[in-house]
Structures are given as structure tokens and as C-alpha cells.
Amino acid sequence: WSGTGKNFVARLLAENLYRDGLRSDCVKTFIATLHFPHPKYMDLYKEKLTSEIKETQERCHQTLFIFDEAEKLHPGLLEALGPHLAHQTPKNHRVESPKTVFLFLSNLGGNTINAAVLNLLQAGGTREEIKLDQLAPQLQAEIAESTDTGFGHSCLVKENLIDFF
């Protein structure tokens, strides 16, 4: 949940991929409530986002796009991202960039993670013992079943366009 280090990990990733870290021209960070606040401007947001992704991929050999508060992204924006994450995308939607990472930071899945940590601690273990493969199916299920956001019902989840949860 909030304060658990999602943005810290995103910063570490950026710093290890790029000399300038989050300030690199090849790293773009979007905060759902800041960059896309008004549903009535969604068509404009989709156009700008698609253009920014394409321009960044053309400019950089390796790109990183970070979406903070991803669960608050408008369903239309999530659908617009689909072609960029698809393994077989139409050529007019995406520049062939050998390395592009889309990182979605979200509070979705917090219940699953908290339950796993609590169960492990109660059994005498440590949180460091939790492995990704133990949580990934449960996280994916919780996200897909979320009813208060469009994220779980987006093409990103339904079409398995997200490689890791």
C-alpha cells in the first residue's frame, strides 16, 4: 500500500538503467491523477500519451515508462496502451524498440501481499522468504477481480499483456 516503496523501487530501476535516472530523456513518469485528471479530455490524453511513447522509443534504444497510481488510469488510456504492450503490434502503433519497460505502480494487490506476509510471519518466517512465483497468480487474480477500477478489466490484464505482477 502507500509508503511501501513502490516509487523507491521505480527510482532504483531508473538509476540502474540510466546514468541520469528518472531525469533521463528515456524515462517518462506519469501520475494518473496529475497527468490525466479530467475524463472529458481523455481523447486528448490518449493522443498525447501515444505520441510521447512513440517519440521516446524513436529517440532511445531503451525506454522506461512509469505509471504511478495505475489503478486510477481511465479505461480509455489503458486500452490505448494495449498496442504498445502487445507482442505482435501493428507497425503504425509502435516503433521497433528493442527494450521498452512499462512499469505500473498500483495499490491493487495490497490485500494479497499483506495476507501472505501475515501468514508467513505467524508461521515464524520472514517477509524476505516470500517468492514472486508464490504471489503472482494471487495478485493477478485480485487485480482481475477488482471492481472499483478499470485496470482489472482492461485489455492489459484480459489479454495477458503484463508479464509480471
mmCIF file of C-alpha atoms in Angstrom:
data_model
loop_
_atom_site.group_PDB
_atom_site.id
_atom_site.type_symbol
_atom_site.label_atom_id
_atom_site.label_comp_id
_atom_site.label_asym_id
_atom_site.label_seq_id
_atom_site.Cartn_x
_atom_site.Cartn_y
_atom_site.Cartn_z
ATOM 1 C CA TRP A 1 0.000 0.000 0.000
ATOM 2 C CA SER A 2 1.091 3.633 0.293
ATOM 3 C CA GLY A 3 4.536 4.030 1.748
ATOM 4 C CA THR A 4 5.761 0.529 0.934
ATOM 5 C CA GLY A 5 8.456 1.585 -1.531
ATOM 6 C CA LYS A 6 6.898 1.294 -4.997
ATOM 7 C CA ASN A 7 8.295 4.642 -6.139
ATOM 8 C CA PHE A 8 11.601 3.872 -4.427
ATOM 9 C CA VAL A 9 11.924 0.681 -6.487
ATOM 10 C CA ALA A 10 10.981 2.570 -9.662
ATOM 11 C CA ARG A 11 13.716 5.104 -8.912
ATOM 12 C CA LEU A 12 16.252 2.315 -8.274
ATOM 13 C CA LEU A 13 15.324 0.708 -11.576
ATOM 14 C CA ALA A 14 15.734 4.004 -13.445
ATOM 15 C CA GLU A 15 19.065 4.713 -11.731
ATOM 16 C CA ASN A 16 20.395 1.290 -12.690
ATOM 17 C CA LEU A 17 19.264 1.555 -16.305
ATOM 18 C CA TYR A 18 20.190 5.193 -16.968
ATOM 19 C CA ARG A 19 23.024 7.416 -15.838
ATOM 20 C CA ASP A 20 20.557 10.275 -15.204
ATOM 21 C CA GLY A 21 17.992 8.024 -13.508
ATOM 22 C CA LEU A 22 14.494 9.481 -13.501
ATOM 23 C CA ARG A 23 15.830 12.639 -15.200
ATOM 24 C CA SER A 24 16.858 10.682 -18.311
ATOM 25 C CA ASP A 25 15.129 11.623 -21.559
ATOM 26 C CA CYS A 26 14.428 7.896 -21.972
ATOM 27 C CA VAL A 27 12.376 7.689 -18.762
ATOM 28 C CA LYS A 28 8.839 9.050 -18.630
ATOM 29 C CA THR A 29 6.798 9.081 -15.440
ATOM 30 C CA PHE A 30 3.056 9.613 -15.459
ATOM 31 C CA ILE A 31 0.883 10.018 -12.380
ATOM 32 C CA ALA A 32 -2.704 9.173 -13.214
ATOM 33 C CA THR A 33 -4.334 11.890 -11.112
ATOM 34 C CA LEU A 34 -1.806 14.554 -12.127
ATOM 35 C CA HIS A 35 -1.289 13.934 -15.845
ATOM 36 C CA PHE A 36 -4.751 12.616 -16.752
ATOM 37 C CA PRO A 37 -7.155 14.234 -14.254
ATOM 38 C CA HIS A 38 -10.225 15.029 -16.377
ATOM 39 C CA PRO A 39 -12.226 12.273 -18.118
ATOM 40 C CA LYS A 40 -13.630 14.785 -20.616
ATOM 41 C CA TYR A 41 -10.115 15.278 -22.084
ATOM 42 C CA MET A 42 -9.430 11.557 -22.495
ATOM 43 C CA ASP A 43 -9.134 11.693 -26.286
ATOM 44 C CA LEU A 44 -6.509 14.420 -25.990
ATOM 45 C CA TYR A 45 -4.665 12.461 -23.269
ATOM 46 C CA LYS A 46 -4.637 9.313 -25.408
ATOM 47 C CA GLU A 47 -3.246 11.210 -28.380
ATOM 48 C CA LYS A 48 -0.517 12.899 -26.306
ATOM 49 C CA LEU A 49 0.422 9.688 -24.490
ATOM 50 C CA THR A 50 0.664 7.660 -27.692
ATOM 51 C CA SER A 51 2.749 10.391 -29.300
ATOM 52 C CA GLU A 52 5.077 10.631 -26.290
ATOM 53 C CA ILE A 53 5.617 6.868 -26.215
ATOM 54 C CA LYS A 54 6.395 6.765 -29.921
ATOM 55 C CA GLU A 55 8.759 9.769 -29.779
ATOM 56 C CA THR A 56 10.621 8.369 -26.774
ATOM 57 C CA GLN A 57 11.030 4.970 -28.430
ATOM 58 C CA GLU A 58 12.343 6.638 -31.599
ATOM 59 C CA ARG A 59 14.870 8.663 -29.585
ATOM 60 C CA CYS A 60 16.070 5.949 -27.204
ATOM 61 C CA HIS A 61 17.410 2.442 -27.626
ATOM 62 C CA GLN A 62 15.953 1.528 -24.226
ATOM 63 C CA THR A 63 12.889 3.182 -22.681
ATOM 64 C CA LEU A 64 11.144 3.110 -19.318
ATOM 65 C CA PHE A 65 7.565 4.303 -18.825
ATOM 66 C CA ILE A 66 6.340 4.507 -15.240
ATOM 67 C CA PHE A 67 2.626 4.850 -14.494
ATOM 68 C CA ASP A 68 2.035 5.742 -10.852
ATOM 69 C CA GLU A 69 -1.430 5.179 -9.379
ATOM 70 C CA ALA A 70 -2.125 2.882 -12.340
ATOM 71 C CA GLU A 71 -5.396 1.724 -10.831
ATOM 72 C CA LYS A 72 -6.691 5.280 -11.344
ATOM 73 C CA LEU A 73 -5.944 5.375 -15.078
ATOM 74 C CA HIS A 74 -9.031 5.898 -17.216
ATOM 75 C CA PRO A 75 -10.106 2.719 -19.069
ATOM 76 C CA GLY A 76 -9.637 4.540 -22.379
ATOM 77 C CA LEU A 77 -5.984 5.227 -21.585
ATOM 78 C CA LEU A 78 -5.433 1.619 -20.598
ATOM 79 C CA GLU A 79 -6.869 0.494 -23.927
ATOM 80 C CA ALA A 80 -4.615 2.984 -25.751
ATOM 81 C CA LEU A 81 -1.585 1.389 -24.072
ATOM 82 C CA GLY A 82 -2.550 -2.094 -25.258
ATOM 83 C CA PRO A 83 -0.942 -1.884 -28.715
ATOM 84 C CA HIS A 84 2.325 -0.733 -27.150
ATOM 85 C CA LEU A 85 2.495 -3.731 -24.843
ATOM 86 C CA ALA A 86 1.284 -6.362 -27.306
ATOM 87 C CA HIS A 87 3.941 -8.750 -28.523
ATOM 88 C CA GLN A 88 2.712 -8.506 -32.120
ATOM 89 C CA THR A 89 1.821 -4.857 -32.562
ATOM 90 C CA PRO A 90 0.868 -3.207 -35.842
ATOM 91 C CA LYS A 91 3.783 -1.239 -37.262
ATOM 92 C CA ASN A 92 1.889 2.056 -37.254
ATOM 93 C CA HIS A 93 1.378 1.869 -33.473
ATOM 94 C CA ARG A 94 4.897 1.240 -32.322
ATOM 95 C CA VAL A 95 8.464 1.904 -33.273
ATOM 96 C CA GLU A 96 10.527 -1.254 -33.017
ATOM 97 C CA SER A 97 12.347 -0.529 -29.781
ATOM 98 C CA PRO A 98 14.407 -3.469 -28.589
ATOM 99 C CA LYS A 99 13.943 -2.642 -24.934
ATOM 100 C CA THR A 100 10.851 -0.978 -23.546
ATOM 101 C CA VAL A 101 9.651 -1.420 -19.969
ATOM 102 C CA PHE A 102 6.194 -0.352 -18.828
ATOM 103 C CA LEU A 103 6.054 -0.224 -15.036
ATOM 104 C CA PHE A 104 2.605 0.099 -13.464
ATOM 105 C CA LEU A 105 2.682 1.125 -9.806
ATOM 106 C CA SER A 106 -0.543 0.389 -8.008
ATOM 107 C CA ASN A 107 -2.088 -0.281 -4.640
ATOM 108 C CA LEU A 108 -4.075 -3.135 -6.188
ATOM 109 C CA GLY A 109 -2.887 -6.434 -4.775
ATOM 110 C CA GLY A 110 -2.159 -4.983 -1.356
ATOM 111 C CA ASN A 111 -4.596 -7.345 0.339
ATOM 112 C CA THR A 112 -2.928 -10.384 -1.205
ATOM 113 C CA ILE A 113 0.557 -9.219 -0.238
ATOM 114 C CA ASN A 114 -0.496 -8.331 3.320
ATOM 115 C CA ALA A 115 -2.199 -11.700 3.831
ATOM 116 C CA ALA A 116 0.871 -13.585 2.545
ATOM 117 C CA VAL A 117 3.224 -11.610 4.804
ATOM 118 C CA LEU A 118 0.962 -12.045 7.835
ATOM 119 C CA ASN A 119 0.642 -15.805 7.274
ATOM 120 C CA LEU A 120 4.397 -16.187 6.879
ATOM 121 C CA LEU A 121 5.172 -14.098 9.971
ATOM 122 C CA GLN A 122 2.653 -16.057 12.032
ATOM 123 C CA ALA A 123 4.376 -19.269 10.879
ATOM 124 C CA GLY A 124 7.723 -17.919 12.122
ATOM 125 C CA GLY A 125 9.110 -16.892 8.734
ATOM 126 C CA THR A 126 10.348 -13.557 7.417
ATOM 127 C CA ARG A 127 8.917 -11.463 4.617
ATOM 128 C CA GLU A 128 12.160 -11.887 2.669
ATOM 129 C CA GLU A 129 11.239 -15.561 2.227
ATOM 130 C CA ILE A 130 8.251 -14.702 0.025
ATOM 131 C CA LYS A 131 8.928 -15.528 -3.616
ATOM 132 C CA LEU A 132 7.353 -13.872 -6.638
ATOM 133 C CA ASP A 133 6.042 -17.164 -8.003
ATOM 134 C CA GLN A 134 4.121 -17.680 -4.752
ATOM 135 C CA LEU A 135 2.278 -14.370 -5.086
ATOM 136 C CA ALA A 136 1.954 -13.725 -8.826
ATOM 137 C CA PRO A 137 -1.144 -15.885 -9.513
ATOM 138 C CA GLN A 138 -2.956 -14.460 -6.474
ATOM 139 C CA LEU A 139 -2.001 -10.881 -7.415
ATOM 140 C CA GLN A 140 -3.198 -11.365 -10.966
ATOM 141 C CA ALA A 141 -6.498 -12.822 -9.710
ATOM 142 C CA GLU A 142 -7.059 -9.958 -7.229
ATOM 143 C CA ILE A 143 -6.344 -7.376 -9.917
ATOM 144 C CA ALA A 144 -8.579 -9.095 -12.487
ATOM 145 C CA GLU A 145 -11.423 -9.257 -9.955
ATOM 146 C CA SER A 146 -11.149 -5.627 -8.834
ATOM 147 C CA THR A 147 -14.473 -3.953 -9.431
ATOM 148 C CA ASP A 148 -13.670 -0.399 -8.372
ATOM 149 C CA THR A 149 -11.123 0.266 -11.145
ATOM 150 C CA GLY A 150 -10.921 -0.317 -14.867
ATOM 151 C CA PHE A 151 -7.442 -1.797 -14.593
ATOM 152 C CA GLY A 152 -8.553 -5.365 -13.917
ATOM 153 C CA HIS A 153 -10.986 -5.289 -16.824
ATOM 154 C CA SER A 154 -8.582 -3.659 -19.271
ATOM 155 C CA CYS A 155 -7.050 -5.345 -22.297
ATOM 156 C CA LEU A 156 -3.726 -5.238 -20.441
ATOM 157 C CA VAL A 157 -4.968 -7.836 -17.950
ATOM 158 C CA LYS A 158 -7.535 -9.686 -20.076
ATOM 159 C CA GLU A 159 -5.093 -10.237 -22.949
ATOM 160 C CA ASN A 160 -2.173 -11.117 -20.629
ATOM 161 C CA LEU A 161 -0.080 -8.162 -21.827
ATOM 162 C CA ILE A 162 1.525 -7.734 -18.402
ATOM 163 C CA ASP A 163 4.459 -10.082 -17.990
ATOM 164 C CA PHE A 164 4.919 -9.848 -14.200
ATOM 165 C CA PHE A 165 2.644 -8.933 -11.307
#
